[in-house]
Every structure is written in structure tokens, then in C-alpha cells.
Amino acid sequence: MPLLNANDLSGWGPLAGELEQPYMQKVYAILRHRKDSGEAIYPEDDVFAAFRLTKLKDVRVVIVGQDPYSTCGLATGLAFSVPDPLPTGQRRRPPSLARIYTAIETDLGKPPRRTGDLGPWACRGVLLLNAVLTVAKDEPGSHEGLGWECFTNRDPARC
């Protein structure tokens, strides 16, 4: 199960060692069990995309979301980002992403992007981080309290 890959954290110095910590091993064991039990978990294969695309030395802005989109095909591992093109059956961007584009247009007078893929932002130093890095299909908030908050917020009470 390619959910946790230390290579994705290579540009984050000591953070890569967090994957070996007991709380992360617990998260991994829970995710593996749920996946083996048939739970669809999103993102399917790029949980650490935010860290892979935005290196620590390049971070200029941090945008924090709650958890990945729980609709099949939308979660990319980047907060608020969706694939381009949208998966079959998806007609429009999620409302949260649409609100971000509306704010940019209002504040800066720039028209919204035609794509929902925020990967280019991540490559230019915008860390698009969800507080919880995985979610169950069609169940927003379902992995809250699993242990991700210890990793993303460094909240010892959640470890």
C-alpha cells in the first residue's frame, strides 16, 4: 500500500523521520487495516503531494484545508486542488475552490483559472496542506483524530 513514502518528505529535513514515529506507525496500521477491509481512502496514492511538490526551503505561503475531497477522483494530496481535467461525472469545481478563485478575482482583479489543478502553485512555494491527509470515500472528516493532526499541527495531545 503506497500511502506513506518517506521519499516524499526528502526536502523537509528532519520531518522525514516522523514517519518512523510510533504515532505514524499507528496511522499507517489503521489505514492499512481500513484499506484491507475495503474502505476506499483518498487520495489513493499521493498522500504527501504537498510536501513532495513544495520543499521546505521554497515555502512562501501556507494554505490549510481540513481534509482531502472525499469524492472519487478529486483528492490530489494538495488542499483545494482537483485534477485537470475533472473526473468523469464531475461538472464543476468544488465550492471551496470556487470561493478561493472568487476571492482572488475580487481582491486582485484577475480572472479565475480555468483549471482546478493547483500543482503549479505548489511548485512555486504555496504549501497546500490539509490538517488531515486522508479521508474515506464520501465521508468528509472521517479520518479526523486518526493521528494526522500530530503530524500536520505537531499537536502532542493528538499523538
JSON list of C-alpha atoms in Angstrom, two decimals:
[
{"chain": "A", "resi": 1, "resn": "MET", "atom": "CA", "xyz": [0.00, 0.00, 0.00]},
{"chain": "A", "resi": 2, "resn": "PRO", "atom": "CA", "xyz": [1.82, 3.14, -1.17]},
{"chain": "A", "resi": 3, "resn": "LEU", "atom": "CA", "xyz": [0.18, 5.54, 1.28]},
{"chain": "A", "resi": 4, "resn": "LEU", "atom": "CA", "xyz": [3.24, 6.61, 3.24]},
{"chain": "A", "resi": 5, "resn": "ASN", "atom": "CA", "xyz": [6.52, 7.17, 1.45]},
{"chain": "A", "resi": 6, "resn": "ALA", "atom": "CA", "xyz": [9.49, 8.80, 3.20]},
{"chain": "A", "resi": 7, "resn": "ASN", "atom": "CA", "xyz": [10.88, 9.87, -0.19]},
{"chain": "A", "resi": 8, "resn": "ASP", "atom": "CA", "xyz": [8.01, 12.35, -0.42]},
{"chain": "A", "resi": 9, "resn": "LEU", "atom": "CA", "xyz": [9.46, 14.15, 2.61]},
{"chain": "A", "resi": 10, "resn": "SER", "atom": "CA", "xyz": [13.06, 14.31, 1.38]},
{"chain": "A", "resi": 11, "resn": "GLY", "atom": "CA", "xyz": [13.00, 18.11, 1.02]},
{"chain": "A", "resi": 12, "resn": "TRP", "atom": "CA", "xyz": [11.73, 18.54, 4.57]},
{"chain": "A", "resi": 13, "resn": "GLY", "atom": "CA", "xyz": [14.82, 17.64, 6.61]},
{"chain": "A", "resi": 14, "resn": "PRO", "atom": "CA", "xyz": [14.01, 16.09, 9.99]},
{"chain": "A", "resi": 15, "resn": "LEU", "atom": "CA", "xyz": [10.31, 15.83, 9.15]},
{"chain": "A", "resi": 16, "resn": "ALA", "atom": "CA", "xyz": [11.06, 12.70, 7.11]},
{"chain": "A", "resi": 17, "resn": "GLY", "atom": "CA", "xyz": [11.95, 10.93, 10.36]},
{"chain": "A", "resi": 18, "resn": "GLU", "atom": "CA", "xyz": [8.40, 11.47, 11.61]},
{"chain": "A", "resi": 19, "resn": "LEU", "atom": "CA", "xyz": [7.19, 8.53, 9.54]},
{"chain": "A", "resi": 20, "resn": "GLU", "atom": "CA", "xyz": [9.12, 6.22, 11.85]},
{"chain": "A", "resi": 21, "resn": "GLN", "atom": "CA", "xyz": [7.49, 7.62, 14.99]},
{"chain": "A", "resi": 22, "resn": "PRO", "atom": "CA", "xyz": [5.03, 5.36, 16.85]},
{"chain": "A", "resi": 23, "resn": "TYR", "atom": "CA", "xyz": [2.05, 7.64, 16.17]},
{"chain": "A", "resi": 24, "resn": "MET", "atom": "CA", "xyz": [2.71, 7.50, 12.41]},
{"chain": "A", "resi": 25, "resn": "GLN", "atom": "CA", "xyz": [3.15, 3.74, 12.51]},
{"chain": "A", "resi": 26, "resn": "LYS", "atom": "CA", "xyz": [-0.27, 3.62, 14.22]},
{"chain": "A", "resi": 27, "resn": "VAL", "atom": "CA", "xyz": [-1.79, 5.83, 11.50]},
{"chain": "A", "resi": 28, "resn": "TYR", "atom": "CA", "xyz": [-0.27, 3.60, 8.84]},
{"chain": "A", "resi": 29, "resn": "ALA", "atom": "CA", "xyz": [-1.58, 0.43, 10.54]},
{"chain": "A", "resi": 30, "resn": "ILE", "atom": "CA", "xyz": [-5.10, 1.87, 10.80]},
{"chain": "A", "resi": 31, "resn": "LEU", "atom": "CA", "xyz": [-5.08, 2.97, 7.16]},
{"chain": "A", "resi": 32, "resn": "ARG", "atom": "CA", "xyz": [-3.75, -0.40, 6.01]},
{"chain": "A", "resi": 33, "resn": "HIS", "atom": "CA", "xyz": [-6.45, -2.21, 8.03]},
{"chain": "A", "resi": 34, "resn": "ARG", "atom": "CA", "xyz": [-9.22, 0.01, 6.68]},
{"chain": "A", "resi": 35, "resn": "LYS", "atom": "CA", "xyz": [-7.98, -0.35, 3.12]},
{"chain": "A", "resi": 36, "resn": "ASP", "atom": "CA", "xyz": [-7.70, -4.14, 3.52]},
{"chain": "A", "resi": 37, "resn": "SER", "atom": "CA", "xyz": [-11.27, -4.11, 4.87]},
{"chain": "A", "resi": 38, "resn": "GLY", "atom": "CA", "xyz": [-12.48, -2.49, 1.65]},
{"chain": "A", "resi": 39, "resn": "GLU", "atom": "CA", "xyz": [-12.58, 1.18, 2.62]},
{"chain": "A", "resi": 40, "resn": "ALA", "atom": "CA", "xyz": [-11.77, 3.50, -0.26]},
{"chain": "A", "resi": 41, "resn": "ILE", "atom": "CA", "xyz": [-9.21, 6.00, 1.02]},
{"chain": "A", "resi": 42, "resn": "TYR", "atom": "CA", "xyz": [-8.38, 9.28, -0.71]},
{"chain": "A", "resi": 43, "resn": "PRO", "atom": "CA", "xyz": [-6.04, 10.40, -2.01]},
{"chain": "A", "resi": 44, "resn": "GLU", "atom": "CA", "xyz": [-5.38, 6.94, -3.33]},
{"chain": "A", "resi": 45, "resn": "ASP", "atom": "CA", "xyz": [-1.64, 7.22, -3.89]},
{"chain": "A", "resi": 46, "resn": "ASP", "atom": "CA", "xyz": [-0.22, 10.70, -3.26]},
{"chain": "A", "resi": 47, "resn": "VAL", "atom": "CA", "xyz": [-0.86, 11.46, 0.40]},
{"chain": "A", "resi": 48, "resn": "PHE", "atom": "CA", "xyz": [2.26, 13.61, 0.71]},
{"chain": "A", "resi": 49, "resn": "ALA", "atom": "CA", "xyz": [1.93, 15.53, -2.58]},
{"chain": "A", "resi": 50, "resn": "ALA", "atom": "CA", "xyz": [2.03, 18.87, -0.73]},
{"chain": "A", "resi": 51, "resn": "PHE", "atom": "CA", "xyz": [5.46, 18.00, 0.70]},
{"chain": "A", "resi": 52, "resn": "ARG", "atom": "CA", "xyz": [6.73, 16.42, -2.49]},
{"chain": "A", "resi": 53, "resn": "LEU", "atom": "CA", "xyz": [5.88, 19.43, -4.66]},
{"chain": "A", "resi": 54, "resn": "THR", "atom": "CA", "xyz": [6.77, 22.19, -2.18]},
{"chain": "A", "resi": 55, "resn": "LYS", "atom": "CA", "xyz": [10.13, 21.87, -0.48]},
{"chain": "A", "resi": 56, "resn": "LEU", "atom": "CA", "xyz": [10.60, 23.47, 2.94]},
{"chain": "A", "resi": 57, "resn": "LYS", "atom": "CA", "xyz": [13.21, 25.94, 1.66]},
{"chain": "A", "resi": 58, "resn": "ASP", "atom": "CA", "xyz": [10.75, 27.16, -1.00]},
{"chain": "A", "resi": 59, "resn": "VAL", "atom": "CA", "xyz": [7.64, 27.75, 1.17]},
{"chain": "A", "resi": 60, "resn": "ARG", "atom": "CA", "xyz": [6.32, 31.30, 0.81]},
{"chain": "A", "resi": 61, "resn": "VAL", "atom": "CA", "xyz": [2.64, 30.81, 1.62]},
{"chain": "A", "resi": 62, "resn": "VAL", "atom": "CA", "xyz": [0.73, 28.15, 3.53]},
{"chain": "A", "resi": 63, "resn": "ILE", "atom": "CA", "xyz": [-2.93, 27.42, 2.76]},
{"chain": "A", "resi": 64, "resn": "VAL", "atom": "CA", "xyz": [-4.54, 24.94, 5.14]},
{"chain": "A", "resi": 65, "resn": "GLY", "atom": "CA", "xyz": [-7.63, 22.88, 4.40]},
{"chain": "A", "resi": 66, "resn": "GLN", "atom": "CA", "xyz": [-9.50, 20.42, 6.62]},
{"chain": "A", "resi": 67, "resn": "ASP", "atom": "CA", "xyz": [-9.14, 17.13, 4.76]},
{"chain": "A", "resi": 68, "resn": "PRO", "atom": "CA", "xyz": [-8.99, 15.89, 1.15]},
{"chain": "A", "resi": 69, "resn": "TYR", "atom": "CA", "xyz": [-12.08, 15.86, -1.03]},
{"chain": "A", "resi": 70, "resn": "SER", "atom": "CA", "xyz": [-13.99, 12.66, -0.32]},
{"chain": "A", "resi": 71, "resn": "THR", "atom": "CA", "xyz": [-15.49, 12.33, -3.80]},
{"chain": "A", "resi": 72, "resn": "CYS", "atom": "CA", "xyz": [-13.92, 9.69, -6.02]},
{"chain": "A", "resi": 73, "resn": "GLY", "atom": "CA", "xyz": [-11.19, 11.13, -8.24]},
{"chain": "A", "resi": 74, "resn": "LEU", "atom": "CA", "xyz": [-10.96, 14.61, -6.69]},
{"chain": "A", "resi": 75, "resn": "ALA", "atom": "CA", "xyz": [-8.33, 14.21, -3.94]},
{"chain": "A", "resi": 76, "resn": "THR", "atom": "CA", "xyz": [-4.85, 15.07, -5.17]},
{"chain": "A", "resi": 77, "resn": "GLY", "atom": "CA", "xyz": [-2.90, 15.40, -1.92]},
{"chain": "A", "resi": 78, "resn": "LEU", "atom": "CA", "xyz": [-2.95, 19.20, -2.28]},
{"chain": "A", "resi": 79, "resn": "ALA", "atom": "CA", "xyz": [-5.53, 21.15, -0.27]},
{"chain": "A", "resi": 80, "resn": "PHE", "atom": "CA", "xyz": [-8.30, 22.55, -2.51]},
{"chain": "A", "resi": 81, "resn": "SER", "atom": "CA", "xyz": [-6.69, 21.24, -5.71]},
{"chain": "A", "resi": 82, "resn": "VAL", "atom": "CA", "xyz": [-8.52, 18.93, -8.12]},
{"chain": "A", "resi": 83, "resn": "PRO", "atom": "CA", "xyz": [-7.23, 17.09, -11.19]},
{"chain": "A", "resi": 84, "resn": "ASP", "atom": "CA", "xyz": [-7.42, 18.58, -14.63]},
{"chain": "A", "resi": 85, "resn": "PRO", "atom": "CA", "xyz": [-9.49, 17.54, -16.39]},
{"chain": "A", "resi": 86, "resn": "LEU", "atom": "CA", "xyz": [-12.10, 16.79, -13.75]},
{"chain": "A", "resi": 87, "resn": "PRO", "atom": "CA", "xyz": [-13.02, 13.11, -13.43]},
{"chain": "A", "resi": 88, "resn": "THR", "atom": "CA", "xyz": [-15.92, 11.78, -15.47]},
{"chain": "A", "resi": 89, "resn": "GLY", "atom": "CA", "xyz": [-19.19, 12.79, -13.86]},
{"chain": "A", "resi": 90, "resn": "GLN", "atom": "CA", "xyz": [-17.80, 15.93, -12.22]},
{"chain": "A", "resi": 91, "resn": "ARG", "atom": "CA", "xyz": [-19.17, 19.03, -13.90]},
{"chain": "A", "resi": 92, "resn": "ARG", "atom": "CA", "xyz": [-17.78, 21.81, -11.76]},
{"chain": "A", "resi": 93, "resn": "ARG", "atom": "CA", "xyz": [-15.11, 22.64, -9.25]},
{"chain": "A", "resi": 94, "resn": "PRO", "atom": "CA", "xyz": [-15.83, 22.05, -5.57]},
{"chain": "A", "resi": 95, "resn": "PRO", "atom": "CA", "xyz": [-17.39, 25.11, -3.86]},
{"chain": "A", "resi": 96, "resn": "SER", "atom": "CA", "xyz": [-14.33, 25.63, -1.62]},
{"chain": "A", "resi": 97, "resn": "LEU", "atom": "CA", "xyz": [-12.05, 26.01, -4.65]},
{"chain": "A", "resi": 98, "resn": "ALA", "atom": "CA", "xyz": [-14.59, 28.23, -6.40]},
{"chain": "A", "resi": 99, "resn": "ARG", "atom": "CA", "xyz": [-14.60, 30.54, -3.34]},
{"chain": "A", "resi": 100, "resn": "ILE", "atom": "CA", "xyz": [-10.80, 30.80, -3.47]},
{"chain": "A", "resi": 101, "resn": "TYR", "atom": "CA", "xyz": [-10.95, 31.81, -7.13]},
{"chain": "A", "resi": 102, "resn": "THR", "atom": "CA", "xyz": [-13.74, 34.32, -6.41]},
{"chain": "A", "resi": 103, "resn": "ALA", "atom": "CA", "xyz": [-11.61, 35.90, -3.66]},
{"chain": "A", "resi": 104, "resn": "ILE", "atom": "CA", "xyz": [-8.61, 36.16, -5.98]},
{"chain": "A", "resi": 105, "resn": "GLU", "atom": "CA", "xyz": [-10.75, 37.78, -8.66]},
{"chain": "A", "resi": 106, "resn": "THR", "atom": "CA", "xyz": [-12.28, 40.21, -6.15]},
{"chain": "A", "resi": 107, "resn": "ASP", "atom": "CA", "xyz": [-9.00, 41.11, -4.45]},
{"chain": "A", "resi": 108, "resn": "LEU", "atom": "CA", "xyz": [-6.65, 41.15, -7.40]},
{"chain": "A", "resi": 109, "resn": "GLY", "atom": "CA", "xyz": [-8.94, 41.69, -10.36]},
{"chain": "A", "resi": 110, "resn": "LYS", "atom": "CA", "xyz": [-7.59, 38.55, -12.01]},
{"chain": "A", "resi": 111, "resn": "PRO", "atom": "CA", "xyz": [-9.98, 36.16, -13.74]},
{"chain": "A", "resi": 112, "resn": "PRO", "atom": "CA", "xyz": [-10.20, 32.68, -12.22]},
{"chain": "A", "resi": 113, "resn": "ARG", "atom": "CA", "xyz": [-8.07, 29.90, -13.60]},
{"chain": "A", "resi": 114, "resn": "ARG", "atom": "CA", "xyz": [-9.74, 27.53, -15.99]},
{"chain": "A", "resi": 115, "resn": "THR", "atom": "CA", "xyz": [-8.26, 24.54, -14.17]},
{"chain": "A", "resi": 116, "resn": "GLY", "atom": "CA", "xyz": [-8.60, 23.36, -10.61]},
{"chain": "A", "resi": 117, "resn": "ASP", "atom": "CA", "xyz": [-5.10, 21.87, -10.60]},
{"chain": "A", "resi": 118, "resn": "LEU", "atom": "CA", "xyz": [-3.11, 23.90, -8.08]},
{"chain": "A", "resi": 119, "resn": "GLY", "atom": "CA", "xyz": [0.08, 21.93, -8.66]},
{"chain": "A", "resi": 120, "resn": "PRO", "atom": "CA", "xyz": [1.76, 24.96, -10.28]},
{"chain": "A", "resi": 121, "resn": "TRP", "atom": "CA", "xyz": [1.11, 26.95, -7.10]},
{"chain": "A", "resi": 122, "resn": "ALA", "atom": "CA", "xyz": [2.74, 24.20, -5.03]},
{"chain": "A", "resi": 123, "resn": "CYS", "atom": "CA", "xyz": [5.79, 24.23, -7.29]},
{"chain": "A", "resi": 124, "resn": "ARG", "atom": "CA", "xyz": [6.10, 27.99, -6.73]},
{"chain": "A", "resi": 125, "resn": "GLY", "atom": "CA", "xyz": [6.14, 27.81, -2.92]},
{"chain": "A", "resi": 126, "resn": "VAL", "atom": "CA", "xyz": [2.48, 27.59, -1.90]},
{"chain": "A", "resi": 127, "resn": "LEU", "atom": "CA", "xyz": [2.17, 24.75, 0.61]},
{"chain": "A", "resi": 128, "resn": "LEU", "atom": "CA", "xyz": [-1.37, 23.40, 0.11]},
{"chain": "A", "resi": 129, "resn": "LEU", "atom": "CA", "xyz": [-1.71, 21.37, 3.28]},
{"chain": "A", "resi": 130, "resn": "ASN", "atom": "CA", "xyz": [-4.73, 19.62, 4.74]},
{"chain": "A", "resi": 131, "resn": "ALA", "atom": "CA", "xyz": [-4.77, 19.21, 8.54]},
{"chain": "A", "resi": 132, "resn": "VAL", "atom": "CA", "xyz": [-5.87, 15.60, 7.95]},
{"chain": "A", "resi": 133, "resn": "LEU", "atom": "CA", "xyz": [-4.14, 13.93, 4.99]},
{"chain": "A", "resi": 134, "resn": "THR", "atom": "CA", "xyz": [-6.62, 11.13, 4.18]},
{"chain": "A", "resi": 135, "resn": "VAL", "atom": "CA", "xyz": [-10.38, 10.61, 4.11]},
{"chain": "A", "resi": 136, "resn": "ALA", "atom": "CA", "xyz": [-12.82, 7.79, 3.45]},
{"chain": "A", "resi": 137, "resn": "LYS", "atom": "CA", "xyz": [-14.92, 7.87, 0.29]},
{"chain": "A", "resi": 138, "resn": "ASP", "atom": "CA", "xyz": [-18.00, 10.09, 0.69]},
{"chain": "A", "resi": 139, "resn": "GLU", "atom": "CA", "xyz": [-17.26, 10.71, 4.40]},
{"chain": "A", "resi": 140, "resn": "PRO", "atom": "CA", "xyz": [-15.74, 14.15, 4.95]},
{"chain": "A", "resi": 141, "resn": "GLY", "atom": "CA", "xyz": [-13.93, 14.37, 8.28]},
{"chain": "A", "resi": 142, "resn": "SER", "atom": "CA", "xyz": [-13.83, 10.57, 8.63]},
{"chain": "A", "resi": 143, "resn": "HIS", "atom": "CA", "xyz": [-10.09, 10.39, 9.40]},
{"chain": "A", "resi": 144, "resn": "GLU", "atom": "CA", "xyz": [-10.05, 13.28, 11.86]},
{"chain": "A", "resi": 145, "resn": "GLY", "atom": "CA", "xyz": [-8.45, 12.18, 15.12]},
{"chain": "A", "resi": 146, "resn": "LEU", "atom": "CA", "xyz": [-6.62, 9.30, 13.44]},
{"chain": "A", "resi": 147, "resn": "GLY", "atom": "CA", "xyz": [-3.23, 10.87, 14.19]},
{"chain": "A", "resi": 148, "resn": "TRP", "atom": "CA", "xyz": [-2.64, 13.11, 11.20]},
{"chain": "A", "resi": 149, "resn": "GLU", "atom": "CA", "xyz": [-3.06, 16.20, 13.39]},
{"chain": "A", "resi": 150, "resn": "CYS", "atom": "CA", "xyz": [0.04, 15.25, 15.35]},
{"chain": "A", "resi": 151, "resn": "PHE", "atom": "CA", "xyz": [1.98, 15.24, 12.08]},
{"chain": "A", "resi": 152, "resn": "THR", "atom": "CA", "xyz": [0.47, 18.34, 10.43]},
{"chain": "A", "resi": 153, "resn": "ASN", "atom": "CA", "xyz": [-0.03, 20.51, 13.52]},
{"chain": "A", "resi": 154, "resn": "ARG", "atom": "CA", "xyz": [2.58, 18.94, 15.77]},
{"chain": "A", "resi": 155, "resn": "ASP", "atom": "CA", "xyz": [-0.18, 18.68, 18.37]},
{"chain": "A", "resi": 156, "resn": "PRO", "atom": "CA", "xyz": [1.12, 16.35, 21.12]},
{"chain": "A", "resi": 157, "resn": "ALA", "atom": "CA", "xyz": [-2.40, 15.98, 22.52]},
{"chain": "A", "resi": 158, "resn": "ARG", "atom": "CA", "xyz": [-3.34, 14.22, 19.27]},
{"chain": "A", "resi": 159, "resn": "CYS", "atom": "CA", "xyz": [-0.34, 11.83, 19.23]}
]
